Coordinates of C-alpha atoms in Angstrom, one line a residue:
M1 CA -98.7 -112.5 83.6
I2 CA -96.5 -111.0 80.5
S3 CA -93.3 -112.8 80.3
L4 CA -90.0 -111.2 77.9
E5 CA -87.1 -113.5 77.7
Q6 CA -84.3 -112.3 75.7
V7 CA -86.6 -110.2 73.2
C8 CA -84.9 -108.7 70.1
L9 CA -87.0 -106.8 67.4
A10 CA -84.7 -105.8 64.5
N11 CA -86.4 -103.7 61.4
P12 CA -86.1 -105.5 58.9
I13 CA -84.7 -103.1 56.2
T14 CA -81.7 -101.6 57.8
D15 CA -81.5 -104.8 60.7
R16 CA -81.1 -102.5 63.2
Y17 CA -82.4 -103.4 66.8
L18 CA -85.0 -101.6 67.6
L19 CA -85.1 -103.9 70.7
K20 CA -83.0 -105.7 71.8
D21 CA -82.2 -108.2 74.9
I22 CA -85.4 -107.2 76.6
S23 CA -85.9 -109.6 79.8
L24 CA -89.0 -108.6 82.0
E25 CA -91.5 -109.9 84.2
I26 CA -95.1 -107.7 84.2
H27 CA -97.6 -109.5 87.1
R28 CA -101.2 -109.2 87.7
G29 CA -101.9 -105.1 89.0
D30 CA -98.2 -104.3 88.5
R31 CA -98.4 -100.3 87.7
L32 CA -95.4 -99.3 85.3
A33 CA -94.2 -96.4 83.8
V34 CA -92.2 -97.1 80.6
I35 CA -89.9 -94.5 80.5
G36 CA -86.8 -93.2 77.9
S37 CA -85.8 -90.5 75.7
S38 CA -87.3 -89.6 72.1
G39 CA -86.3 -92.7 70.1
S40 CA -86.0 -95.2 72.6
G41 CA -87.9 -98.2 71.6
K42 CA -91.3 -97.4 74.3
T43 CA -94.2 -97.4 71.4
T44 CA -92.7 -100.5 69.8
L45 CA -92.3 -102.0 73.4
F46 CA -96.6 -101.5 73.2
R47 CA -96.7 -102.7 69.8
L48 CA -94.8 -106.1 70.4
L49 CA -97.5 -107.0 74.0
N50 CA -100.1 -105.6 71.6
G51 CA -99.5 -108.2 69.2
L52 CA -98.7 -105.2 66.2
A53 CA -95.5 -106.3 65.8
S54 CA -93.3 -110.0 66.5
P55 CA -90.3 -110.2 67.7
T56 CA -87.3 -111.3 65.6
S57 CA -85.8 -113.3 68.6
G58 CA -86.7 -114.8 72.0
S59 CA -89.2 -115.6 73.7
L60 CA -93.0 -113.5 74.3
R61 CA -95.5 -115.0 76.6
F62 CA -98.7 -114.2 78.4
Q63 CA -100.4 -115.6 80.8
G64 CA -98.0 -118.8 80.3
Q65 CA -99.0 -119.3 76.5
N66 CA -96.6 -118.4 74.0
Y67 CA -98.3 -115.1 71.6
L68 CA -97.7 -117.3 68.5
Q69 CA -100.3 -119.5 70.2
I70 CA -102.6 -116.7 70.6
S71 CA -104.8 -115.1 68.2
P72 CA -104.7 -111.3 67.4
V73 CA -107.9 -110.7 68.2
A74 CA -107.8 -112.6 71.4
L75 CA -104.6 -110.7 72.4
R76 CA -106.1 -107.7 71.7
R77 CA -109.2 -108.0 73.7
Q78 CA -106.7 -108.9 76.8
I79 CA -104.1 -106.2 76.5
V80 CA -105.6 -103.1 75.3
L81 CA -103.4 -100.0 73.3
V82 CA -104.4 -96.6 73.8
T83 CA -103.0 -94.5 71.1
Q84 CA -102.1 -91.1 70.9
E85 CA -104.5 -90.8 68.1
V86 CA -107.7 -91.3 68.7
R87 CA -110.4 -92.4 65.7
L88 CA -113.6 -93.1 65.9
L89 CA -114.1 -94.9 62.6
E90 CA -116.8 -92.3 61.5
M91 CA -119.3 -92.7 64.6
T92 CA -120.8 -90.3 67.1
V93 CA -119.5 -90.4 70.3
R94 CA -122.2 -92.7 71.6
E95 CA -121.9 -94.9 69.2
A96 CA -117.8 -95.2 69.2
L97 CA -118.0 -95.8 73.2
A98 CA -121.0 -98.7 72.6
Y99 CA -118.7 -100.3 69.8
P100 CA -116.8 -102.6 71.8
L101 CA -119.6 -103.9 73.7
V102 CA -121.7 -104.2 70.2
L103 CA -118.8 -106.7 69.2
Q104 CA -119.5 -108.4 71.9
K105 CA -122.7 -109.1 71.5
L106 CA -124.1 -108.2 74.6
P107 CA -127.7 -108.0 75.0
P108 CA -129.3 -103.7 74.4
A109 CA -130.3 -103.3 78.6
K110 CA -126.7 -104.5 79.5
I111 CA -125.2 -102.5 76.7
Q112 CA -126.5 -99.2 77.5
A113 CA -125.9 -99.7 81.4
T114 CA -122.7 -100.1 81.3
L115 CA -122.9 -97.1 78.6
G116 CA -124.3 -95.0 81.1
H117 CA -121.7 -95.9 83.9
W118 CA -118.8 -95.2 81.6
I119 CA -119.9 -92.0 80.4
E120 CA -120.9 -90.8 84.2
K121 CA -117.8 -92.1 85.6
F122 CA -115.3 -90.3 82.5
H123 CA -118.2 -87.2 83.3
I124 CA -118.4 -87.2 79.2
P125 CA -120.9 -84.6 78.8
Q126 CA -124.3 -85.0 76.9
A127 CA -123.1 -82.4 74.4
W128 CA -120.2 -84.5 73.2
L129 CA -122.5 -87.9 72.6
G130 CA -123.7 -86.9 69.2
R131 CA -120.6 -85.2 67.4
T132 CA -118.2 -87.0 65.0
E133 CA -114.5 -87.0 65.7
Q134 CA -114.5 -83.9 63.4
Q135 CA -116.2 -82.0 65.9
L136 CA -114.1 -82.7 69.2
S137 CA -111.2 -81.4 69.7
L138 CA -108.1 -83.4 70.3
G139 CA -108.0 -83.3 73.9
Q140 CA -112.0 -84.4 74.0
R141 CA -111.1 -86.9 71.2
Q142 CA -108.3 -88.7 73.7
W143 CA -110.3 -88.7 76.9
V144 CA -113.6 -90.8 74.6
G145 CA -110.9 -93.0 73.3
L146 CA -109.6 -93.6 77.3
C147 CA -113.1 -94.2 77.7
R148 CA -113.6 -96.5 75.5
A149 CA -110.5 -98.8 76.5
L150 CA -112.0 -98.3 79.8
I151 CA -115.4 -99.8 78.7
L152 CA -114.8 -103.3 78.5
Q153 CA -112.4 -103.0 81.7
P154 CA -109.3 -105.7 79.7
P155 CA -107.2 -107.0 82.1
V156 CA -103.8 -105.2 80.6
L157 CA -103.7 -101.6 79.0
L158 CA -101.3 -100.4 77.5
L159 CA -101.4 -96.0 77.8
D160 CA -98.9 -94.2 75.3
E161 CA -98.9 -90.7 76.6
P162 CA -102.5 -90.7 77.7
T163 CA -102.5 -87.2 79.0
S164 CA -100.8 -85.2 76.0
A165 CA -103.7 -83.5 75.5
L166 CA -105.3 -83.3 78.4
D167 CA -105.4 -80.6 80.7
R168 CA -104.1 -80.9 84.7
G169 CA -107.8 -81.4 86.0
R170 CA -108.6 -84.0 83.3
T171 CA -104.8 -85.7 84.1
E172 CA -105.6 -85.9 87.8
E173 CA -109.6 -87.2 87.1
L174 CA -107.4 -90.2 84.6
L175 CA -105.1 -91.0 87.3
Q176 CA -107.9 -91.5 89.7
I177 CA -109.8 -93.5 87.6
L178 CA -106.5 -95.7 86.2
V179 CA -105.3 -96.5 90.2
E180 CA -108.7 -96.8 90.9
L181 CA -109.5 -99.6 88.8
N182 CA -106.2 -101.3 89.2
Q183 CA -106.9 -101.4 93.0
Q184 CA -110.5 -102.9 92.2
Q185 CA -110.0 -105.5 89.6
Q186 CA -106.3 -105.6 89.9
T187 CA -105.8 -104.2 86.0
T188 CA -102.2 -104.0 85.0
I189 CA -101.3 -101.1 83.6
L190 CA -98.4 -99.8 81.5
M191 CA -98.0 -96.0 80.3
V192 CA -95.9 -94.2 78.3
N193 CA -95.7 -90.3 79.9
H194 CA -92.9 -87.7 79.4
Q195 CA -93.9 -85.5 82.3
L196 CA -92.3 -87.2 85.3
D197 CA -94.8 -85.9 88.2
V198 CA -97.9 -87.6 86.4
A199 CA -95.3 -91.1 86.0
Q200 CA -94.0 -90.9 89.9
Q201 CA -98.0 -90.4 90.9
F202 CA -99.0 -93.1 89.2
A203 CA -96.5 -96.0 89.3
T204 CA -95.6 -98.2 91.6
S205 CA -92.4 -99.4 89.2
L206 CA -90.9 -98.3 85.9
V207 CA -89.7 -99.7 83.1
Y208 CA -87.0 -97.8 81.4
L209 CA -85.7 -97.9 78.1
Q210 CA -82.6 -96.1 75.9
Q211 CA -81.5 -97.1 72.2
G212 CA -83.9 -100.2 73.0
E213 CA -82.0 -101.8 75.6
L214 CA -84.0 -102.4 79.4
T215 CA -82.0 -100.1 82.3
P216 CA -82.5 -102.4 85.6
I217 CA -84.5 -100.5 87.9
E218 CA -82.1 -101.0 90.5
H219 CA -79.7 -98.3 88.9
F220 CA -82.0 -95.7 89.8
L221 CA -83.2 -97.0 93.4
E222 CA -82.5 -94.7 96.1
T223 CA -79.3 -95.7 98.4
N224 CA -79.9 -95.9 102.0
S225 CA -77.4 -93.3 103.7
K226 CA -77.0 -95.8 106.7
T227 CA -76.1 -99.2 105.0
N228 CA -74.8 -97.6 101.6
S229 CA -77.6 -100.0 99.8
K230 CA -80.4 -99.8 97.3
T231 CA -83.8 -99.5 99.1
N232 CA -86.1 -102.4 97.2
S233 CA -88.9 -99.8 96.7
K234 CA -87.8 -96.1 96.3
I235 CA -87.0 -94.8 93.1
N236 CA -85.0 -92.1 92.7
W237 CA -87.0 -89.9 90.0
D238 CA -84.5 -87.1 89.7
S239 CA -81.9 -89.4 88.7
I240 CA -84.3 -90.4 85.9
A241 CA -84.4 -86.4 84.9
N242 CA -81.2 -86.4 85.1
D243 CA -80.7 -89.1 82.8
L244 CA -83.0 -88.4 80.4
Q245 CA -81.6 -84.8 80.1
I246 CA -78.1 -86.8 79.0
H247 CA -79.3 -88.9 76.8
Q248 CA -81.5 -86.1 75.3
Q249 CA -78.9 -83.5 74.4
Q250 CA -77.0 -86.6 72.9
L251 CA -79.7 -87.2 70.9
N252 CA -79.3 -83.5 69.4
S253 CA -75.9 -83.4 69.0
E254 CA -76.2 -86.4 66.6
W255 CA -79.2 -84.9 65.0
E256 CA -77.2 -81.9 64.3
V257 CA -74.2 -84.1 63.2
E258 CA -76.0 -85.9 60.8
N259 CA -78.2 -82.6 59.4
S260 CA -74.4 -81.1 59.0
S261 CA -72.8 -83.5 57.0

C-alpha cells in the first residue's frame, strides 16, 4: 500500500538527516505502533507520509504510484494525519464534524445520517455540539478531532499521540473503535504513542525509530528458548522499554553537556 525505499530527509539549513535510509512496506490492514524517543523522527515520518514534507532522496509510493504524481489534496484524503493540536477553524463542534462531508458535496440527508452515526459512535454529548474550540478542554478537542478524521473512513490513518489528552476510559474506547474499523474496513493505522501499554494493546507490528534510522523489528522479537531462534509474531515490549530508556538517558546527557558549555 505504502512503500518507502531508501528514503532520506535532510534539514535544508543544517543538512542534518531527520530520516536516513528508511525502507519500509506498509500493507493494507496493518496496525503499526511507531515507537522512538523524543526527536527520533516519528512526527517527521508522518509528515512525509501525509505529503507535508518531501524526501531529499529515495522512493516513496502509495498504491504503486509515486507521491510526486499524486496531488496533495487527493493524497491527504486517502492518508489522513491527526496531530495533537486540534483546530476547529472557528466552527462549532457540529460544523467541524460535518465539514469533511460538506467538502465531499454529499447530499444533506447523507451528511446528517453520517454525522449522527459518528456522533453516536464516539458518544459525543449533545452539549458539546454547539461549542467552539475555546469552550472545549484539550481532551475534548482531541476527541472531536479523532471523530472528524474517521468520519470519511480514509484507507490510511496517521495518529500522532492520539491519547495524550485522553483519560483511560476514552483511551480504551478509542482503541476499540480503531480495532473495529481496522477489522471491518481493513483500514491501515499507524499510531505514535509514548504509552507502551497502549501501543502493545493496539498494534500488530511496530516501526521503531532512533535518530532518524529504522531498527528492524527482528531486534525486538522474543527468542524461542528451545530453538534459540526469533519467533515470527511476539514482540518483546520489555526490550523496547529498556532501549527507549537508554536512548532517553543519552539524549538527556547530551542536552546537559550542550547547555553547560
